[in-house]
Amino acid sequence: MATQAKDYYKILGVAENASADEIRKAYRKLAKEHHPDANAGDPRSTEKFKEVSEAHGVLSDPDKRKKYDRVRKYGGLGAFGPGQPGGAAGGAGNFKFEDLSDLGGIGGIFSSIFDFGKKAKPEREGPKRGRNVEYLVTVPLRTAARGGRVAVTVPINEECATCDGNGAAPGTSLKRCPECEGRGEVTFGQGGFSVTRPCPVCVRRGMVPETPCSSCSGRGQVNSRRKLSVKVPAGVENGSRVRISGKGERGPGGGTAGDLIIKFQVDPDRFFTRDGLDLACEVPINVAQAILGSKVKVRTIGGNKVVLRIPPGTQSGTTFRIRGQGIRRGENRGDQLVKVVVETPDLSGDGLKTVKDLAQQEGLSY
């Protein structure tokens, strides 16, 4: 009886036409649920984690997935299980995938994704660069327009100071990982289909602590919060980024730290709205100011006030431009656009009578 190969789509719980994003989301959900750190001492969860990792390793790689789907199309992998021609047992010594060349190249497909149980030679890890960390920082429009500095507290993984990052309690030692036998990687598969993944127990280190460190539970890392003063370049907008070298996660094995990437989000302002490098605002004036003309003080993004001259007969909605009071970016500087809005008073008594007399005198209908 042939051994049926695992259905990776069923393992991840996705359809055969699932998108790469759907496969990634399904893997993250299942990996989190069955990760050994969250299910200590549960061999079933460890085995499930292996299956999920194996399935993701194939379906997340477009080339491997394409080959896997083509194999399934030609009758499935079970046809090549133990006891079948070309399987892991029986005729495996005499059968060659090149003999399947008349099936449109399927022999090459099998040859490229099956390794007949050969053990991969994992690379021994030395010092590696730490991962980059991206962090979203919200800044007020005034800071974005003029530049400045903001204080941020970034959550980040740090090497455990108690165990110096090796995961072992002080005074105890490390031992070879029983899961991967010190290789740092595990190979799993069925019927000759083999996938090599990082070991879920030792997380590719090849060693595990005899007694886990109480500060980091044997992980070698702890979650910490790093306080920084970040420079905000003048003119940043939503999505702008700055990179701070060496402020990301520390590299394993004594490697260099990654970078911290700050992504900016600009808070809307109650008075100003942004239009490229220009800043727009609205200023109310009364009827007398609009008819007779006036001078009004207008606040700028820098906190100062400038005097704006309103000519006689100004209509509501007229926009005035104040040069050089917009957003600064390098050598460029935008303007401030001031829209005046005429407010009509609610009159009664003598005031209302005066307006009516004026209307009749000027021939204005109402």
GROMACS .gro file of N, CA and C in nm, residues 141-262:
model
  366
  141LEU      N    1   0.175   6.884   1.294
  141LEU     CA    2   0.205   6.949   1.167
  141LEU      C    3   0.313   7.056   1.183
  142ARG      N    4   0.311   7.128   1.295
  142ARG     CA    5   0.411   7.234   1.316
  142ARG      C    6   0.552   7.177   1.315
  143THR      N    7   0.572   7.061   1.380
  143THR     CA    8   0.704   6.998   1.382
  143THR      C    9   0.741   6.947   1.243
  144ALA      N   10   0.642   6.889   1.173
  144ALA     CA   11   0.668   6.839   1.038
  144ALA      C   12   0.707   6.952   0.944
  145ALA      N   13   0.645   7.068   0.962
  145ALA     CA   14   0.671   7.181   0.872
  145ALA      C   15   0.806   7.245   0.896
  146ARG      N   16   0.844   7.260   1.021
  146ARG     CA   17   0.966   7.334   1.056
  146ARG      C   18   1.083   7.243   1.094
  147GLY      N   19   1.055   7.116   1.121
  147GLY     CA   20   1.159   7.027   1.170
  147GLY      C   21   1.175   7.040   1.320
  148GLY      N   22   1.246   6.947   1.380
  148GLY     CA   23   1.266   6.949   1.525
  148GLY      C   24   1.307   6.812   1.575
  149ARG      N   25   1.280   6.786   1.700
  149ARG     CA   26   1.312   6.656   1.760
  149ARG      C   27   1.193   6.608   1.842
  150VAL      N   28   1.175   6.477   1.845
  150VAL     CA   29   1.069   6.417   1.925
  150VAL      C   30   1.128   6.302   2.005
  151ALA      N   31   1.077   6.284   2.126
  151ALA     CA   32   1.121   6.172   2.211
  151ALA      C   33   1.033   6.051   2.181
  152VAL      N   34   1.093   5.936   2.157
  152VAL     CA   35   1.019   5.813   2.129
  152VAL      C   36   1.070   5.701   2.219
  153THR      N   37   0.982   5.607   2.247
  153THR     CA   38   1.018   5.487   2.322
  153THR      C   39   0.986   5.368   2.234
  154VAL      N   40   1.088   5.298   2.187
  154VAL     CA   41   1.072   5.191   2.089
  154VAL      C   42   1.080   5.054   2.158
  155PRO      N   43   0.976   4.970   2.144
  155PRO     CA   44   0.987   4.833   2.197
  155PRO      C   45   1.081   4.752   2.108
  156ILE      N   46   1.173   4.680   2.170
  156ILE     CA   47   1.276   4.610   2.092
  156ILE      C   48   1.324   4.488   2.169
  157ASN      N   49   1.376   4.390   2.096
  157ASN     CA   50   1.435   4.271   2.159
  157ASN      C   51   1.582   4.297   2.191
  158GLU      N   52   1.620   4.269   2.315
  158GLU     CA   53   1.759   4.289   2.358
  158GLU      C   54   1.816   4.157   2.407
  159GLU      N   55   1.946   4.143   2.394
  159GLU     CA   56   2.014   4.024   2.447
  159GLU      C   57   1.998   4.022   2.598
  160CYS      N   58   1.962   3.906   2.651
  160CYS     CA   59   1.939   3.894   2.796
  160CYS      C   60   2.070   3.917   2.871
  161ALA      N   61   2.068   4.011   2.964
  161ALA     CA   62   2.188   4.042   3.040
  161ALA      C   63   2.220   3.935   3.143
  162THR      N   64   2.121   3.860   3.188
  162THR     CA   65   2.142   3.759   3.290
  162THR      C   66   2.223   3.642   3.238
  163CYS      N   67   2.192   3.598   3.115
  163CYS     CA   68   2.258   3.480   3.059
  163CYS      C   69   2.352   3.514   2.944
  164ASP      N   70   2.371   3.642   2.917
  164ASP     CA   71   2.455   3.686   2.805
  164ASP      C   72   2.406   3.633   2.671
  165GLY      N   73   2.276   3.608   2.664
  165GLY     CA   74   2.216   3.571   2.537
  165GLY      C   75   2.218   3.424   2.502
  166ASN      N   76   2.274   3.337   2.591
  166ASN     CA   77   2.278   3.195   2.554
  166ASN      C   78   2.158   3.116   2.607
  167GLY      N   79   2.073   3.177   2.688
  167GLY     CA   80   1.951   3.113   2.734
  167GLY      C   81   1.966   3.024   2.856
  168ALA      N   82   2.090   3.004   2.904
  168ALA     CA   83   2.113   2.914   3.018
  168ALA      C   84   2.122   2.993   3.148
  169ALA      N   85   2.066   2.937   3.254
  169ALA     CA   86   2.075   3.000   3.385
  169ALA      C   87   2.221   3.012   3.427
  170PRO      N   88   2.257   3.119   3.497
  170PRO     CA   89   2.396   3.136   3.542
  170PRO      C   90   2.445   3.012   3.618
  171GLY      N   91   2.566   2.969   3.587
  171GLY     CA   92   2.624   2.852   3.653
  171GLY      C   93   2.589   2.721   3.587
  172THR      N   94   2.504   2.724   3.482
  172THR     CA   95   2.470   2.601   3.410
  172THR      C   96   2.525   2.611   3.268
  173SER      N   97   2.520   2.499   3.198
  173SER     CA   98   2.578   2.495   3.064
  173SER      C   99   2.474   2.461   2.959
  174LEU      N  100   2.519   2.458   2.836
  174LEU     CA  101   2.433   2.422   2.724
  174LEU      C  102   2.457   2.277   2.685
  175LYS      N  103   2.358   2.216   2.626
  175LYS     CA  104   2.372   2.081   2.574
  175LYS      C  105   2.321   2.076   2.431
  176ARG      N  106   2.358   1.970   2.362
  176ARG     CA  107   2.316   1.956   2.223
  176ARG      C  108   2.165   1.940   2.214
  177CYS      N  109   2.105   2.008   2.120
  177CYS     CA  110   1.960   2.002   2.105
  177CYS      C  111   1.917   1.860   2.068
  178PRO      N  112   1.826   1.801   2.144
  178PRO     CA  113   1.785   1.664   2.114
  178PRO      C  114   1.697   1.654   1.989
  179GLU      N  115   1.636   1.763   1.950
  179GLU     CA  116   1.546   1.761   1.834
  179GLU      C  117   1.623   1.755   1.703
  180CYS      N  118   1.725   1.841   1.690
  180CYS     CA  119   1.801   1.846   1.564
  180CYS      C  120   1.940   1.785   1.577
  181GLU      N  121   1.972   1.734   1.697
  181GLU     CA  122   2.102   1.673   1.725
  181GLU      C  123   2.217   1.770   1.698
  182GLY      N  124   2.193   1.896   1.727
  182GLY     CA  125   2.298   1.995   1.717
  182GLY      C  126   2.316   2.059   1.580
  183ARG      N  127   2.235   2.017   1.482
  183ARG     CA  128   2.252   2.072   1.347
  183ARG      C  129   2.189   2.210   1.331
  184GLY      N  130   2.091   2.241   1.416
  184GLY     CA  131   2.023   2.370   1.405
  184GLY      C  132   1.910   2.370   1.306
  185GLU      N  133   1.897   2.261   1.231
  185GLU     CA  134   1.791   2.248   1.131
  185GLU      C  135   1.730   2.109   1.138
  186VAL      N  136   1.605   2.101   1.097
  186VAL     CA  137   1.539   1.971   1.092
  186VAL      C  138   1.487   1.951   0.951
  187THR      N  139   1.490   1.827   0.909
  187THR     CA  140   1.442   1.791   0.775
  187THR      C  141   1.323   1.698   0.793
  188PHE      N  142   1.212   1.735   0.731
  188PHE     CA  143   1.096   1.648   0.738
  188PHE      C  144   1.031   1.639   0.601
  189GLY      N  145   0.956   1.532   0.585
  189GLY     CA  146   0.890   1.506   0.458
  189GLY      C  147   0.840   1.364   0.456
  190GLN      N  148   0.786   1.323   0.342
  190GLN     CA  149   0.730   1.190   0.330
  190GLN      C  150   0.741   1.146   0.186
  191GLY      N  151   0.767   1.018   0.166
  191GLY     CA  152   0.775   0.967   0.030
  191GLY      C  153   0.888   1.029  -0.049
  192GLY      N  154   0.993   1.072   0.016
  192GLY     CA  155   1.104   1.132  -0.053
  192GLY      C  156   1.097   1.283  -0.065
  193PHE      N  157   0.979   1.343  -0.035
  193PHE     CA  158   0.965   1.489  -0.043
  193PHE      C  159   1.020   1.548   0.085
  194SER      N  160   1.128   1.625   0.075
  194SER     CA  161   1.200   1.668   0.194
  194SER      C  162   1.215   1.819   0.198
  195VAL      N  163   1.191   1.878   0.316
  195VAL     CA  164   1.206   2.021   0.337
  195VAL      C  165   1.289   2.043   0.462
  196THR      N  166   1.386   2.132   0.454
  196THR     CA  167   1.471   2.165   0.567
  196THR      C  168   1.431   2.300   0.622
  197ARG      N  169   1.407   2.304   0.754
  197ARG     CA  170   1.364   2.427   0.819
  197ARG      C  171   1.445   2.447   0.947
  198PRO      N  172   1.449   2.572   0.998
  198PRO     CA  173   1.516   2.595   1.126
  198PRO      C  174   1.451   2.511   1.237
  199CYS      N  175   1.532   2.460   1.327
  199CYS     CA  176   1.480   2.378   1.436
  199CYS      C  177   1.390   2.462   1.527
  200PRO      N  178   1.266   2.416   1.553
  200PRO     CA  179   1.176   2.495   1.637
  200PRO      C  180   1.212   2.492   1.785
  201VAL      N  181   1.295   2.398   1.827
  201VAL     CA  182   1.330   2.385   1.968
  201VAL      C  183   1.446   2.476   2.005
  202CYS      N  184   1.553   2.470   1.927
  202CYS     CA  185   1.672   2.550   1.960
  202CYS      C  186   1.681   2.679   1.879
  203VAL      N  187   1.584   2.699   1.790
  203VAL     CA  188   1.581   2.817   1.704
  203VAL      C  189   1.714   2.834   1.631
  204ARG      N  190   1.759   2.726   1.571
  204ARG     CA  191   1.873   2.721   1.482
  204ARG      C  192   2.008   2.732   1.551
  205ARG      N  193   2.010   2.736   1.686
  205ARG     CA  194   2.138   2.749   1.754
  205ARG      C  195   2.210   2.616   1.772
  206GLY      N  196   2.135   2.506   1.764
  206GLY     CA  197   2.196   2.374   1.780
  206GLY      C  198   2.217   2.333   1.924
  207MET      N  199   2.204   2.427   2.017
  207MET     CA  200   2.224   2.400   2.159
  207MET      C  201   2.104   2.451   2.237
  208VAL      N  202   2.075   2.383   2.346
  208VAL     CA  203   1.968   2.425   2.435
  208VAL      C  204   2.021   2.426   2.578
  209PRO      N  205   1.967   2.511   2.665
  209PRO     CA  206   2.019   2.517   2.802
  209PRO      C  207   1.974   2.396   2.885
  210GLU      N  208   2.064   2.350   2.970
  210GLU     CA  209   2.026   2.245   3.063
  210GLU      C  210   1.921   2.298   3.162
  211THR      N  211   1.945   2.420   3.209
  211THR     CA  212   1.848   2.488   3.295
  211THR      C  213   1.819   2.625   3.233
  212PRO      N  214   1.695   2.647   3.187
  212PRO     CA  215   1.664   2.774   3.120
  212PRO      C  216   1.682   2.894   3.213
  213CYS      N  217   1.730   3.002   3.157
  213CYS     CA  218   1.745   3.127   3.231
  213CYS      C  219   1.608   3.177   3.275
  214SER      N  220   1.597   3.217   3.401
  214SER     CA  221   1.468   3.262   3.453
  214SER      C  222   1.427   3.398   3.398
  215SER      N  223   1.523   3.476   3.355
  215SER     CA  224   1.492   3.611   3.305
  215SER      C  225   1.433   3.608   3.166
  216CYS      N  226   1.480   3.516   3.082
  216CYS     CA  227   1.433   3.511   2.942
  216CYS      C  228   1.366   3.380   2.906
  217SER      N  229   1.347   3.291   3.006
  217SER     CA  230   1.284   3.159   2.983
  217SER      C  231   1.359   3.077   2.879
  218GLY      N  232   1.491   3.098   2.871
  218GLY     CA  233   1.573   3.018   2.781
  218GLY      C  234   1.583   3.072   2.640
  219ARG      N  235   1.515   3.184   2.611
  219ARG     CA  236   1.516   3.237   2.475
  219ARG      C  237   1.644   3.314   2.443
  220GLY      N  238   1.712   3.365   2.544
  220GLY     CA  239   1.833   3.443   2.520
  220GLY      C  240   1.806   3.589   2.490
  221GLN      N  241   1.679   3.625   2.479
  221GLN     CA  242   1.642   3.764   2.452
  221GLN      C  243   1.528   3.806   2.544
  222VAL      N  244   1.523   3.934   2.571
  222VAL     CA  245   1.413   3.990   2.651
  222VAL      C  246   1.357   4.112   2.578
  223ASN      N  247   1.231   4.138   2.602
  223ASN     CA  248   1.168   4.256   2.543
  223ASN      C  249   1.200   4.378   2.629
  224SER      N  250   1.249   4.482   2.565
  224SER     CA  251   1.282   4.603   2.638
  224SER      C  252   1.228   4.724   2.562
  225ARG      N  253   1.246   4.841   2.621
  225ARG     CA  254   1.199   4.965   2.559
  225ARG      C  255   1.316   5.062   2.554
  226ARG      N  256   1.347   5.108   2.435
  226ARG     CA  257   1.461   5.196   2.414
  226ARG      C  258   1.413   5.339   2.393
  227LYS      N  259   1.465   5.431   2.474
  227LYS     CA  260   1.427   5.572   2.464
  227LYS      C  261   1.527   5.646   2.375
  228LEU      N  262   1.473   5.719   2.277
  228LEU     CA  263   1.557   5.790   2.182
  228LEU      C  264   1.502   5.929   2.155
  229SER      N  265   1.588   6.019   2.118
  229SER     CA  266   1.548   6.150   2.068
  229SER      C  267   1.569   6.148   1.917
  230VAL      N  268   1.461   6.158   1.842
  230VAL     CA  269   1.466   6.142   1.697
  230VAL      C  270   1.455   6.279   1.629
  231LYS      N  271   1.545   6.305   1.537
  231LYS     CA  272   1.540   6.429   1.460
  231LYS      C  273   1.435   6.417   1.351
  232VAL      N  274   1.347   6.518   1.344
  232VAL     CA  275   1.243   6.523   1.241
  232VAL      C  276   1.288   6.623   1.135
  233PRO      N  277   1.320   6.578   1.015
  233PRO     CA  278   1.361   6.672   0.910
  233PRO      C  279   1.244   6.764   0.872
  234ALA      N  280   1.273   6.888   0.841
  234ALA     CA  281   1.169   6.981   0.799
  234ALA      C  282   1.106   6.933   0.669
  235GLY      N  283   0.973   6.938   0.664
  235GLY     CA  284   0.901   6.901   0.541
  235GLY      C  285   0.857   6.757   0.534
  236VAL      N  286   0.871   6.678   0.642
  236VAL     CA  287   0.826   6.539   0.635
  236VAL      C  288   0.675   6.534   0.616
  237GLU      N  289   0.629   6.426   0.557
  237GLU     CA  290   0.486   6.405   0.537
  237GLU      C  291   0.452   6.261   0.573
  238ASN      N  292   0.324   6.225   0.563
  238ASN     CA  293   0.284   6.089   0.595
  238ASN      C  294   0.362   5.990   0.510
  239GLY      N  295   0.424   5.892   0.576
  239GLY     CA  296   0.500   5.790   0.505
  239GLY      C  297   0.648   5.820   0.492
  240SER      N  298   0.691   5.942   0.525
  240SER     CA  299   0.834   5.973   0.520
  240SER      C  300   0.910   5.886   0.619
  241ARG      N  301   1.032   5.846   0.584
  241ARG     CA  302   1.112   5.759   0.669
  241ARG      C  303   1.253   5.817   0.690
  242VAL      N  304   1.306   5.789   0.807
  242VAL     CA  305   1.447   5.815   0.833
  242VAL      C  306   1.507   5.688   0.893
  243ARG      N  307   1.633   5.663   0.862
  243ARG     CA  308   1.701   5.542   0.909
  243ARG      C  309   1.808   5.582   1.011
  244ILE      N  310   1.804   5.517   1.128
  244ILE     CA  311   1.904   5.541   1.232
  244ILE      C  312   1.990   5.416   1.242
  245SER      N  313   2.113   5.427   1.200
  245SER     CA  314   2.202   5.312   1.191
  245SER      C  315   2.235   5.256   1.330
  246GLY      N  316   2.231   5.122   1.340
  246GLY     CA  317   2.275   5.052   1.460
  246GLY      C  318   2.181   5.058   1.578
  247LYS      N  319   2.057   5.106   1.558
  247LYS     CA  320   1.961   5.115   1.668
  247LYS      C  321   1.850   5.011   1.657
  248GLY      N  322   1.870   4.910   1.571
  248GLY     CA  323   1.772   4.803   1.561
  248GLY      C  324   1.806   4.690   1.657
  249GLU      N  325   1.764   4.568   1.625
  249GLU     CA  326   1.791   4.454   1.712
  249GLU      C  327   1.938   4.416   1.706
  250ARG      N  328   1.991   4.373   1.819
  250ARG     CA  329   2.131   4.331   1.825
  250ARG      C  330   2.150   4.202   1.746
  251GLY      N  331   2.265   4.190   1.682
  251GLY     CA  332   2.291   4.073   1.601
  251GLY      C  333   2.325   3.951   1.685
  252PRO      N  334   2.272   3.833   1.649
  252PRO     CA  335   2.305   3.711   1.724
  252PRO      C  336   2.452   3.674   1.705
  253GLY      N  337   2.507   3.611   1.805
  253GLY     CA  338   2.646   3.567   1.799
  253GLY      C  339   2.745   3.681   1.800
  254GLY      N  340   2.705   3.796   1.853
  254GLY     CA  341   2.795   3.910   1.857
  254GLY      C  342   2.797   3.991   1.729
  255GLY      N  343   2.700   3.968   1.641
  255GLY     CA  344   2.694   4.042   1.515
  255GLY      C  345   2.651   4.187   1.537
  256THR      N  346   2.667   4.267   1.432
  256THR     CA  347   2.631   4.408   1.442
  256THR      C  348   2.479   4.424   1.450
  257ALA      N  349   2.437   4.534   1.512
  257ALA     CA  350   2.294   4.560   1.528
  257ALA      C  351   2.234   4.608   1.397
  258GLY      N  352   2.105   4.582   1.380
  258GLY     CA  353   2.034   4.632   1.263
  258GLY      C  354   2.003   4.780   1.278
  259ASP      N  355   1.924   4.831   1.188
  259ASP     CA  356   1.890   4.973   1.190
  259ASP      C  357   1.748   4.995   1.241
  260LEU      N  358   1.726   5.115   1.291
  260LEU     CA  359   1.591   5.157   1.331
  260LEU      C  360   1.536   5.247   1.221
  261ILE      N  361   1.421   5.210   1.168
  261ILE     CA  362   1.360   5.288   1.061
  261ILE      C  363   1.236   5.357   1.117
  262ILE      N  364   1.242   5.489   1.123
  262ILE     CA  365   1.131   5.568   1.175
  262ILE      C  366   1.041   5.609   1.059
   0.00000   0.00000   0.00000
